[in-house]
Coordinates of C-alpha atoms in Angstrom, one line a residue:
M628 CA -18.9 -62.6 4.4
D629 CA -19.9 -61.2 7.8
W630 CA -16.5 -59.5 8.2
I631 CA -17.1 -57.5 5.1
T632 CA -20.6 -56.5 6.2
N633 CA -19.3 -55.5 9.6
L634 CA -16.5 -53.5 8.0
L635 CA -19.0 -51.5 5.9
L636 CA -21.8 -51.1 8.3
P637 CA -22.4 -47.7 10.1
G638 CA -21.2 -47.5 13.7
N639 CA -18.0 -49.6 13.4
T640 CA -15.1 -47.5 14.8
S641 CA -12.3 -50.1 14.3
I642 CA -9.1 -48.9 12.6
A643 CA -9.9 -50.9 9.5
A644 CA -13.4 -49.5 9.2
T645 CA -12.1 -46.0 9.9
L646 CA -9.5 -46.3 7.1
V647 CA -12.2 -47.6 4.7
L648 CA -14.5 -44.8 5.6
Y649 CA -11.9 -42.1 5.1
S650 CA -10.7 -43.6 1.8
F651 CA -14.2 -43.8 0.4
V652 CA -15.1 -40.2 1.5
I653 CA -11.9 -38.8 0.0
A654 CA -12.0 -40.8 -3.2
L655 CA -15.6 -40.1 -4.0
G656 CA -15.3 -36.4 -2.9
I657 CA -12.3 -35.9 -5.3
Y658 CA -14.1 -37.6 -8.1
L659 CA -17.3 -35.5 -7.7
G660 CA -15.2 -32.4 -7.3
K661 CA -13.9 -32.8 -10.8
L662 CA -17.4 -32.6 -12.3
R663 CA -18.2 -29.2 -13.7
F664 CA -21.4 -27.2 -13.2
G665 CA -21.7 -24.3 -15.6
G666 CA -18.0 -24.5 -16.3
V667 CA -17.1 -24.4 -12.6
S668 CA -16.0 -27.2 -10.3
L669 CA -15.9 -27.2 -6.5
G670 CA -12.6 -29.3 -6.3
V671 CA -11.7 -31.1 -3.1
T672 CA -14.5 -29.2 -1.2
F673 CA -16.8 -32.0 -2.3
V674 CA -15.0 -34.2 0.2
L675 CA -16.7 -32.2 2.9
F676 CA -20.1 -32.8 1.4
V677 CA -19.5 -36.6 1.0
G678 CA -18.4 -36.7 4.6
I679 CA -21.6 -34.9 5.7
V680 CA -23.7 -37.4 3.8
M681 CA -21.9 -40.4 5.4
G682 CA -22.1 -38.8 8.9
H683 CA -25.8 -38.2 8.3
F684 CA -26.3 -42.0 7.7
G685 CA -24.7 -43.0 10.9
Y686 CA -21.0 -43.5 9.9
V687 CA -18.8 -42.3 12.8
V688 CA -15.1 -42.3 13.8
D689 CA -13.6 -42.6 17.2
S690 CA -13.4 -39.1 18.7
N691 CA -9.7 -39.2 19.4
T692 CA -8.9 -40.7 16.0
L693 CA -11.0 -38.1 14.3
K694 CA -9.4 -35.3 16.1
F695 CA -5.9 -36.5 15.3
V696 CA -6.6 -37.0 11.6
R697 CA -8.3 -33.6 11.5
E698 CA -5.6 -31.6 13.2
F699 CA -2.7 -33.4 11.5
G700 CA -4.3 -32.9 8.1
L701 CA -4.8 -29.3 8.9
I702 CA -1.2 -28.8 9.9
I703 CA 0.2 -30.5 6.8
F704 CA -2.1 -28.4 4.6
I705 CA -1.4 -25.1 6.3
F706 CA 2.4 -25.7 6.4
A707 CA 2.5 -26.5 2.7
I708 CA 0.5 -23.4 1.9
G709 CA 3.0 -21.3 3.9
L710 CA 5.9 -22.8 2.0
Q711 CA 4.1 -22.1 -1.3
V712 CA 3.2 -18.4 -0.6
G713 CA 6.1 -17.5 1.6
P714 CA 8.6 -16.5 -1.1
G715 CA 6.1 -14.0 -2.5
F716 CA 4.7 -12.8 0.8
F717 CA 7.2 -10.0 1.4
S718 CA 7.8 -9.1 -2.2
S719 CA 4.0 -8.7 -2.7
F720 CA 4.1 -5.4 -0.8
K721 CA 6.3 -3.8 -3.5
Q722 CA 5.2 -1.5 -6.2
G723 CA 1.7 -2.1 -7.4
G724 CA 1.3 -5.0 -5.0
V725 CA 0.7 -2.5 -2.2
R726 CA -2.4 -1.2 -3.8
L727 CA -3.8 -4.7 -4.5
N728 CA -3.1 -5.9 -1.0
V729 CA -4.8 -2.9 0.5
L730 CA -7.9 -3.6 -1.6
A731 CA -7.8 -7.3 -0.6
A732 CA -7.3 -6.4 3.1
S733 CA -10.3 -4.1 2.8
A734 CA -12.4 -7.0 1.4
V735 CA -11.5 -9.0 4.5
A736 CA -12.4 -6.1 6.8
L737 CA -15.8 -5.7 5.0
N738 CA -16.5 -9.4 5.4
V739 CA -15.9 -9.1 9.2
L740 CA -17.9 -5.9 9.4
I741 CA -20.9 -7.6 7.8
V742 CA -20.6 -10.5 10.2
V743 CA -20.6 -8.2 13.2
C744 CA -23.6 -6.4 11.9
L745 CA -25.5 -9.6 11.3
H746 CA -24.5 -10.7 14.8
Y747 CA -26.3 -7.7 16.3
F748 CA -29.1 -6.9 13.9
S749 CA -30.1 -10.1 12.0
N750 CA -32.2 -13.1 12.8
V751 CA -29.0 -15.2 12.9
Q752 CA -27.0 -14.1 15.9
D753 CA -25.0 -17.3 16.7
I754 CA -21.4 -16.2 16.1
N755 CA -20.3 -19.8 15.6
A756 CA -22.7 -20.2 12.7
L757 CA -21.9 -16.8 11.3
V758 CA -18.1 -17.5 11.3
G759 CA -18.8 -20.8 9.5
V760 CA -21.0 -19.0 7.0
M761 CA -18.4 -16.4 6.5
S762 CA -15.7 -19.0 5.9
G763 CA -17.9 -20.7 3.4
A764 CA -19.0 -17.5 1.7
V765 CA -15.3 -16.5 1.1
T766 CA -14.4 -20.2 0.3
N767 CA -11.6 -20.1 3.0
T768 CA -11.1 -23.5 4.7
P769 CA -8.1 -22.5 6.8
G770 CA -10.2 -19.7 8.4
L771 CA -12.8 -22.3 9.4
A772 CA -10.1 -24.5 10.8
A773 CA -8.6 -21.7 12.8
A774 CA -11.9 -20.7 14.3
Q775 CA -12.7 -24.3 15.3
Q776 CA -9.5 -24.5 17.4
G777 CA -10.9 -22.7 20.4
V778 CA -14.5 -23.8 20.6
S779 CA -16.4 -26.9 21.8
P780 CA -17.1 -29.8 19.4
E781 CA -20.8 -28.8 19.2
A782 CA -19.8 -25.2 18.2
A783 CA -17.3 -26.6 15.7
N784 CA -20.1 -28.7 14.1
I785 CA -22.3 -25.6 13.8
M786 CA -19.4 -23.8 12.0
A787 CA -19.0 -26.7 9.6
Q788 CA -22.7 -26.7 8.8
G789 CA -22.7 -23.0 8.2
Y790 CA -19.6 -23.4 6.0
A791 CA -21.2 -26.2 3.9
A792 CA -24.4 -24.2 3.5
A793 CA -22.7 -21.0 2.2
Y794 CA -19.8 -22.5 0.2
P795 CA -21.6 -23.4 -3.1
L796 CA -23.1 -19.9 -3.6
G797 CA -19.8 -18.5 -2.4
V798 CA -18.1 -19.8 -5.5
I799 CA -21.0 -18.7 -7.7
G800 CA -21.1 -15.3 -6.1
I801 CA -17.4 -14.5 -6.8
I802 CA -17.8 -15.2 -10.5
A803 CA -21.2 -13.4 -10.6
S804 CA -19.4 -10.3 -9.1
M805 CA -17.0 -10.4 -12.0
F806 CA -19.9 -10.2 -14.5
I807 CA -21.5 -7.4 -12.5
I808 CA -18.3 -5.2 -12.5
K809 CA -17.8 -5.9 -16.2
A810 CA -21.4 -4.8 -16.9
I811 CA -21.3 -1.7 -14.7
F812 CA -18.1 -0.3 -16.3
R813 CA -18.9 -1.7 -19.8
I814 CA -15.6 -3.4 -20.0
K815 CA -14.4 -5.0 -23.2
T816 CA -12.3 -8.1 -22.3
E817 CA -10.4 -8.0 -25.6
K818 CA -9.2 -4.5 -24.9
E819 CA -8.2 -5.3 -21.4
I820 CA -6.2 -8.3 -22.6
K821 CA -4.4 -6.1 -25.2
D822 CA -3.6 -3.5 -22.5
I823 CA -2.2 -6.1 -20.0
E824 CA -0.1 -7.7 -22.7
Q825 CA 1.4 -4.3 -23.5
E826 CA 2.1 -3.7 -19.8
Q827 CA 3.7 -7.2 -19.5
E828 CA 6.1 -6.3 -22.3
N829 CA 7.3 -3.4 -20.3
S830 CA 7.8 -5.4 -17.1
Q831 CA 10.8 -4.5 -14.9
L832 CA 11.5 -8.1 -14.0
K833 CA 11.2 -9.7 -17.4
P834 CA 14.6 -9.8 -19.2
Y835 CA 14.7 -7.8 -22.5
F836 CA 17.2 -8.6 -25.2
L837 CA 19.0 -6.0 -27.3
S838 CA 21.5 -6.3 -30.2
I839 CA 23.2 -3.0 -30.5
R840 CA 26.0 -1.8 -32.8
V841 CA 28.2 0.7 -31.0
T842 CA 28.4 4.0 -33.0
N843 CA 29.0 6.6 -30.3
E844 CA 32.6 7.8 -30.5
L845 CA 32.5 8.9 -26.9
V846 CA 31.9 5.3 -25.8
G847 CA 34.8 3.8 -27.8
G848 CA 37.7 2.8 -25.6
R849 CA 35.6 2.6 -22.4
T850 CA 35.2 -0.5 -20.3
I851 CA 31.8 -2.1 -19.7
V852 CA 32.0 -1.1 -16.0
A853 CA 32.5 2.5 -17.1
I854 CA 29.5 2.3 -19.4
H855 CA 27.5 0.9 -16.5
D856 CA 28.4 4.1 -14.5
V857 CA 27.0 6.2 -17.4
I858 CA 23.8 4.2 -18.1
Q859 CA 23.1 3.5 -14.4
C860 CA 20.8 0.4 -14.5
N861 CA 21.1 -3.3 -14.2
F862 CA 22.2 -5.0 -17.4
V863 CA 24.4 -7.8 -18.6
V864 CA 26.4 -7.9 -21.8
S865 CA 26.3 -11.6 -22.6
R866 CA 28.3 -11.5 -25.9
L867 CA 30.5 -9.2 -27.9
M868 CA 31.3 -9.5 -31.6
G869 CA 34.3 -7.5 -32.7
A870 CA 35.1 -6.0 -36.1
D871 CA 36.8 -9.3 -37.0
G872 CA 33.5 -11.2 -36.5
K873 CA 34.9 -13.1 -33.5
V874 CA 32.4 -13.6 -30.6
T875 CA 33.7 -13.3 -27.0
I876 CA 32.3 -13.3 -23.5
P877 CA 33.0 -9.8 -22.1
T878 CA 33.8 -9.0 -18.5
S879 CA 33.4 -5.8 -16.6
K880 CA 36.9 -4.8 -17.7
T881 CA 36.4 -5.6 -21.4
V882 CA 37.0 -2.5 -23.6
V883 CA 34.3 -1.6 -26.0
H884 CA 35.2 -0.2 -29.5
V885 CA 33.2 1.6 -32.1
G886 CA 31.7 -0.9 -34.5
D887 CA 31.4 -3.7 -31.9
L888 CA 28.1 -5.6 -31.7
L889 CA 26.8 -6.2 -28.2
K890 CA 24.1 -8.6 -27.0
I891 CA 22.6 -7.0 -23.9
V892 CA 20.1 -8.3 -21.4
C893 CA 18.2 -5.6 -19.5
S894 CA 14.8 -4.4 -18.4
A895 CA 12.4 -3.3 -21.2
Q896 CA 12.0 0.2 -19.8
D897 CA 15.8 0.8 -19.9
A898 CA 16.2 0.0 -23.6
D899 CA 16.1 3.6 -24.7
R900 CA 19.1 4.4 -22.5
F901 CA 21.3 2.0 -24.5
H902 CA 20.1 3.4 -27.8
A903 CA 21.0 6.9 -26.6
V904 CA 24.4 6.0 -25.2
L905 CA 25.6 3.2 -27.5
G906 CA 23.9 3.2 -30.8
P907 CA 21.0 1.7 -32.8
D908 CA 19.6 -1.8 -32.9
E909 CA 20.8 -4.3 -35.4
D910 CA 19.1 -7.5 -36.4
V911 CA 21.4 -10.4 -35.6
D912 CA 20.7 -14.1 -35.2
W913 CA 23.1 -14.9 -32.4
E914 CA 22.2 -18.6 -32.2
S915 CA 23.1 -19.3 -35.9
T916 CA 26.3 -17.2 -35.7
P917 CA 29.4 -19.4 -35.8
T918 CA 30.9 -19.1 -32.3
P919 CA 32.5 -21.2 -29.6
V920 CA 30.2 -19.6 -27.2
F921 CA 27.2 -21.6 -25.9
S922 CA 24.1 -20.8 -23.7
R923 CA 23.0 -23.3 -21.1
R924 CA 20.7 -23.5 -18.1
I925 CA 22.2 -24.7 -14.8
L926 CA 20.1 -26.0 -12.0
V927 CA 21.0 -24.9 -8.4
T928 CA 20.6 -28.1 -6.3
R929 CA 23.4 -27.8 -3.7
G930 CA 22.2 -26.6 -0.3
N931 CA 25.3 -24.4 0.4
F932 CA 24.2 -22.1 -2.5
N933 CA 20.7 -21.5 -1.0
G934 CA 20.4 -17.8 -0.2
V935 CA 23.8 -16.7 -1.6
T936 CA 23.9 -13.7 -4.0
L937 CA 24.5 -14.3 -7.7
G938 CA 27.4 -11.9 -7.6
S939 CA 29.2 -14.0 -5.0
L940 CA 29.7 -16.8 -7.6
R941 CA 32.3 -14.6 -9.3
L942 CA 31.3 -15.9 -12.7
H943 CA 33.4 -13.5 -14.7
N944 CA 36.7 -14.1 -12.9
G945 CA 36.3 -17.7 -11.9
Y946 CA 34.6 -19.2 -15.0
Q947 CA 34.7 -16.6 -17.8
L948 CA 30.9 -16.9 -17.9
N949 CA 28.0 -14.4 -18.0
A950 CA 24.7 -15.0 -16.3
T951 CA 21.8 -13.5 -18.4
R952 CA 18.7 -14.5 -16.4
V953 CA 17.5 -16.7 -13.6
N954 CA 14.3 -18.7 -14.0
R955 CA 12.4 -19.2 -10.7
A956 CA 9.2 -21.2 -10.6
G957 CA 8.6 -20.5 -14.3
V958 CA 9.4 -16.8 -14.1
D959 CA 12.5 -15.3 -15.7
L960 CA 14.3 -12.7 -13.5
L961 CA 17.1 -10.4 -14.5
A962 CA 20.4 -11.8 -13.4
S963 CA 21.5 -8.9 -11.1
P964 CA 24.5 -9.4 -8.8
S965 CA 22.3 -8.8 -5.7
L966 CA 19.7 -11.5 -6.6
R967 CA 19.7 -14.2 -3.9
L968 CA 19.6 -17.7 -5.3
Q969 CA 17.2 -20.4 -4.1
I970 CA 17.3 -24.2 -4.5
G971 CA 15.6 -25.0 -7.8
D972 CA 16.6 -21.8 -9.6
R973 CA 17.8 -22.2 -13.2
I974 CA 20.6 -19.9 -14.2
T975 CA 21.1 -19.2 -17.9
V976 CA 24.9 -18.7 -18.5
V977 CA 26.8 -17.9 -21.6
G978 CA 30.4 -19.1 -22.3
N979 CA 32.5 -22.1 -23.3
L980 CA 31.2 -25.5 -22.6
E981 CA 34.1 -26.5 -20.4
D982 CA 33.5 -23.5 -18.1
I983 CA 29.8 -24.2 -18.1
D984 CA 30.4 -27.8 -17.0
R985 CA 32.7 -26.7 -14.2
L986 CA 30.0 -24.3 -12.8
A987 CA 27.4 -27.0 -13.2
D988 CA 29.4 -29.4 -11.1
R989 CA 29.8 -26.8 -8.5
L990 CA 26.0 -25.8 -8.3
G991 CA 24.8 -29.4 -8.5
N992 CA 22.7 -29.3 -11.6
S993 CA 21.0 -32.6 -10.5
M994 CA 17.2 -33.0 -11.0
K995 CA 17.4 -36.2 -9.0
R996 CA 18.6 -34.3 -6.0
L997 CA 15.6 -31.9 -6.3
N998 CA 13.2 -34.9 -6.3
Q999 CA 14.4 -35.9 -2.8
P1000 CA 12.0 -34.4 -0.2
N1001 CA 13.4 -32.2 2.5
L1002 CA 11.5 -33.7 5.4
I1003 CA 13.8 -32.3 8.1
T1004 CA 12.7 -28.8 7.2
I1005 CA 9.0 -29.8 7.2
F1006 CA 9.0 -31.4 10.6
V1007 CA 11.3 -28.9 12.2
G1008 CA 8.9 -26.2 10.9
I1009 CA 5.9 -28.1 12.3
I1010 CA 7.5 -28.3 15.7
F1011 CA 8.1 -24.6 15.9
G1012 CA 4.7 -23.8 14.3
I1013 CA 2.9 -25.7 17.0
I1014 CA 5.0 -24.0 19.7
L1015 CA 4.2 -20.6 18.2
G1016 CA 0.6 -21.5 17.8
S1017 CA 0.4 -22.5 21.5
L1018 CA 1.7 -19.2 22.8
D1019 CA -0.8 -16.8 24.5
L1020 CA -0.6 -13.5 22.6
G1021 CA -2.7 -11.7 25.1
Y1022 CA -6.5 -11.6 25.8
G1023 CA -6.6 -15.3 25.4
M1024 CA -5.7 -15.1 21.7
K1025 CA -3.5 -17.8 20.1
L1026 CA -2.5 -18.5 16.6
G1027 CA -3.4 -22.1 17.1
L1028 CA -2.6 -25.1 14.9
A1029 CA -3.6 -23.2 11.8
G1030 CA -1.9 -19.8 12.4
G1031 CA 1.3 -21.0 14.0
P1032 CA 2.5 -23.4 11.3
L1033 CA 1.4 -20.8 8.6
V1034 CA 3.6 -18.1 10.1
V1035 CA 6.6 -20.4 10.6
A1036 CA 6.3 -21.7 7.1
I1037 CA 6.3 -18.2 5.6
L1038 CA 9.3 -17.2 7.7
L1039 CA 11.2 -20.4 6.8
S1040 CA 10.6 -20.1 3.1
R1041 CA 12.1 -16.6 3.2
F1042 CA 14.8 -16.9 5.9
G1043 CA 15.4 -20.6 6.2
Y1044 CA 18.7 -20.5 4.3
K1045 CA 20.2 -18.6 7.2
F1046 CA 19.7 -21.7 9.3
H1047 CA 20.9 -24.0 6.6
L1048 CA 17.4 -25.3 6.1
I1049 CA 16.4 -26.1 2.5
T1050 CA 12.7 -25.1 1.9
Y1051 CA 12.6 -26.1 -1.8
T1052 CA 9.7 -28.5 -2.5
S1053 CA 8.9 -29.7 -6.0
S1054 CA 5.5 -28.6 -7.4
S1055 CA 4.2 -32.2 -7.4
A1056 CA 5.3 -32.8 -3.8
S1057 CA 3.9 -29.5 -2.6
L1058 CA 0.6 -30.2 -4.3
L1059 CA 0.5 -33.7 -2.8
L1060 CA 1.0 -32.4 0.7
R1061 CA -1.7 -29.7 0.3
E1062 CA -4.3 -32.0 -1.2
L1063 CA -3.6 -34.9 1.3
G1064 CA -3.8 -32.5 4.2
I1065 CA -7.0 -30.7 3.1
C1066 CA -8.7 -34.0 2.2
M1067 CA -8.0 -35.4 5.7
F1068 CA -9.3 -32.3 7.3
L1069 CA -12.4 -31.9 5.2
A1070 CA -13.3 -35.6 5.6
S1071 CA -13.0 -35.3 9.4
V1072 CA -15.1 -32.1 9.5
G1073 CA -17.8 -33.6 7.3
I1074 CA -18.1 -36.9 9.1
S1075 CA -18.4 -35.1 12.5
A1076 CA -20.9 -32.5 11.2
G1077 CA -23.1 -35.0 9.3
D1078 CA -25.1 -36.0 12.4
G1079 CA -27.9 -33.4 12.6
F1080 CA -26.8 -31.6 9.4
A1081 CA -30.1 -31.9 7.7
D1082 CA -32.1 -30.8 10.7
A1083 CA -29.8 -27.7 11.1
V1084 CA -29.6 -26.6 7.4
F1085 CA -32.8 -27.6 5.7
N1086 CA -35.1 -25.2 7.5
T1087 CA -35.7 -21.5 7.9
T1088 CA -32.4 -21.0 9.7
G1089 CA -30.4 -22.8 7.0
M1090 CA -32.1 -20.7 4.4
W1091 CA -30.9 -17.5 6.1
W1092 CA -27.4 -19.0 6.3
V1093 CA -27.4 -19.3 2.6
I1094 CA -28.9 -15.8 2.0
W1095 CA -26.5 -14.0 4.4
G1096 CA -23.6 -16.0 3.0
F1097 CA -24.4 -14.7 -0.4
V1098 CA -24.5 -11.2 1.0
I1099 CA -21.1 -11.7 2.7
T1100 CA -19.7 -12.9 -0.7
V1101 CA -21.0 -10.3 -3.1
V1102 CA -21.3 -7.0 -1.3
P1103 CA -17.5 -6.6 -0.4
L1104 CA -16.5 -7.7 -3.9
L1105 CA -18.7 -5.2 -5.6
I1106 CA -17.4 -2.4 -3.4
I1107 CA -13.8 -3.3 -3.9
G1108 CA -14.3 -3.9 -7.6
C1109 CA -15.8 -0.5 -8.1
I1110 CA -13.0 1.2 -6.2
A1111 CA -10.4 -0.8 -8.2
R1112 CA -11.9 0.1 -11.5
G1113 CA -13.6 3.4 -10.9
H1114 CA -10.9 5.1 -8.8
D1115 CA -7.7 3.2 -9.5
R1116 CA -8.4 2.3 -13.2
T1117 CA -7.1 -1.2 -12.5
N1118 CA -7.1 -3.6 -15.5
F1119 CA -10.1 -5.9 -15.4
L1120 CA -7.9 -9.0 -15.6
S1121 CA -6.1 -7.9 -12.5
I1122 CA -9.5 -7.3 -10.8
M1123 CA -10.6 -10.8 -11.6
G1124 CA -7.4 -12.1 -9.9
L1125 CA -7.9 -9.7 -7.0
M1126 CA -11.4 -11.0 -6.4
S1127 CA -10.3 -14.6 -6.6
G1128 CA -7.2 -14.1 -4.4
S1129 CA -8.9 -12.0 -1.8
Y1130 CA -11.3 -14.9 -1.3
T1131 CA -8.6 -17.5 -1.8
D1132 CA -10.8 -19.3 -4.4
P1133 CA -9.0 -21.5 -7.0
P1134 CA -12.2 -22.3 -9.0
A1135 CA -12.8 -18.6 -9.6
L1136 CA -9.2 -18.2 -10.6
A1137 CA -9.5 -21.1 -13.0
Y1138 CA -12.6 -19.4 -14.6
A1139 CA -10.7 -16.1 -14.9
N1140 CA -7.7 -17.7 -16.6
N1141 CA -9.8 -19.8 -18.9
S1142 CA -12.1 -17.0 -20.0
T1143 CA -9.2 -14.6 -20.7
G1144 CA -6.4 -16.9 -22.0
N1145 CA -4.0 -14.7 -20.0
D1146 CA -2.0 -15.3 -16.8
A1147 CA -2.6 -11.7 -15.5
P1148 CA -5.4 -12.9 -13.1
A1149 CA -3.0 -15.5 -11.7
V1150 CA -0.4 -12.8 -11.1
S1151 CA -2.8 -10.7 -9.1
Y1152 CA -4.1 -13.8 -7.3
A1153 CA -0.6 -14.7 -6.2
T1154 CA 0.1 -11.1 -5.2
V1155 CA -2.8 -10.9 -2.7
Y1156 CA -3.1 -14.5 -1.7
P1157 CA -0.4 -14.7 1.0
L1158 CA -1.6 -11.7 3.0
T1159 CA -5.2 -12.6 2.5
M1160 CA -4.7 -16.1 3.7
F1161 CA -3.0 -14.9 6.8
L1162 CA -5.7 -12.2 7.5
R1163 CA -8.6 -14.7 7.1
V1164 CA -7.0 -17.1 9.5
V1165 CA -6.6 -14.4 12.1
A1166 CA -10.0 -12.7 11.4
A1167 CA -11.9 -15.8 12.1
Q1168 CA -10.2 -16.4 15.4
I1169 CA -10.7 -12.7 16.4
L1170 CA -14.4 -13.0 15.8
I1171 CA -14.7 -16.1 18.0
L1172 CA -12.6 -14.6 20.8
A1173 CA -14.5 -11.3 20.7
F1174 CA -18.1 -12.5 20.5
A1175 CA -18.2 -16.2 21.5

């Protein structure tokens, strides 16, 4: 039994003991992270606290092994995050996303400004501790990881201790800020939900279905492409029922006659145009109407269609099919010819079964193929991410092992198809990579910071870390929330998502979603998350380079 005792005793740095220690820290941390306190859980962050406890009681890891596990876990986590947020990174600057991203970037700037002020005027002037406190206050682990890249092990431990001290109140502070904004502006959540639902109904991306009887004599005898020139908006006529009751799949050259019944897919805000040009709505159950026409979803799984436009498939001429919408990551998009396809897209097409089967064979339509991981893309991206992170950008600044892979992953997810790289990763595989990477990183940080943690935190200095962390959390959120609501009249559900996303905090987002029963907070969260994540990684490094 001595071998079991030696395996479990503190101070053993063998490979077997190290694996046991990491497994225990991660398993217990994940379990405790699922426990809810006041309806809020801390998630995998509890791995950090378990690691600190084990480090405090003398459990150690060989320094080279610990550094490898920490850095490799960080790279996996950051790269998976980049692939996840990359597709929405550039589109997040469109339309209302610009306003939300400006507010989120302002929150980051205010966090940095408070840290600079504390550095010069408070009783806590150690920039390493303050950067750790800031990362914990805004619940941003990648920022902590990026800042630790260019400092000594002792300074990195101080950062980790500041992070751990500020994190719990950081989560609470974000949710508390939501309550304060709600009270200041006397917001009624039920009314905000009703308003956001009405806005979602009028979304420009969400496909809207019309059944219109053609009554305008001026339209009779015109082709669909000619009608398109008159209405001037993106739409698809998926089915046409003639006067004889026969249903056909129209093409751009199909002639429309008075009395024809058209099933049209368009954007909700364009519906009035069709009523004005074609005629009134008519209630028709197309699914129960006897017809040889079928509607099916086809899964894009062949790599050679990654990045091609929908129009290049020539569905009308080659297959006698109409595409009505494209589902991407659970969101329906209008099937416009200029829409670029991605691996994993589901195209809804209308036509004969034989033609649908031919297109399905061409596009792949194989769930099994999607389940196969694209490891080449991941490791090629990591190589270039490390190279980019190692480049000197001037004044000694580098993106490091956090920023480099993040930038490359974002670029690959958007432009990888041009290099024949498939960036699709299933939701479960992406989640596994992220969780595995962050757990390896947090366990390493916790174990290394555990020695001396109690002496550093449970004293007057640690108390001030907690206090200043709460200030860093709440003050910027209240300022941004007041601007968003008082000046921009932003819906409160979107403000909740903005607050959660600008601090990259999933527990706060979970609270917002559960308390409203609406996905509007998640939409705002996803809109600001990519830019915020990037800014927080860079901001932490800039603070260290400027003041360390």
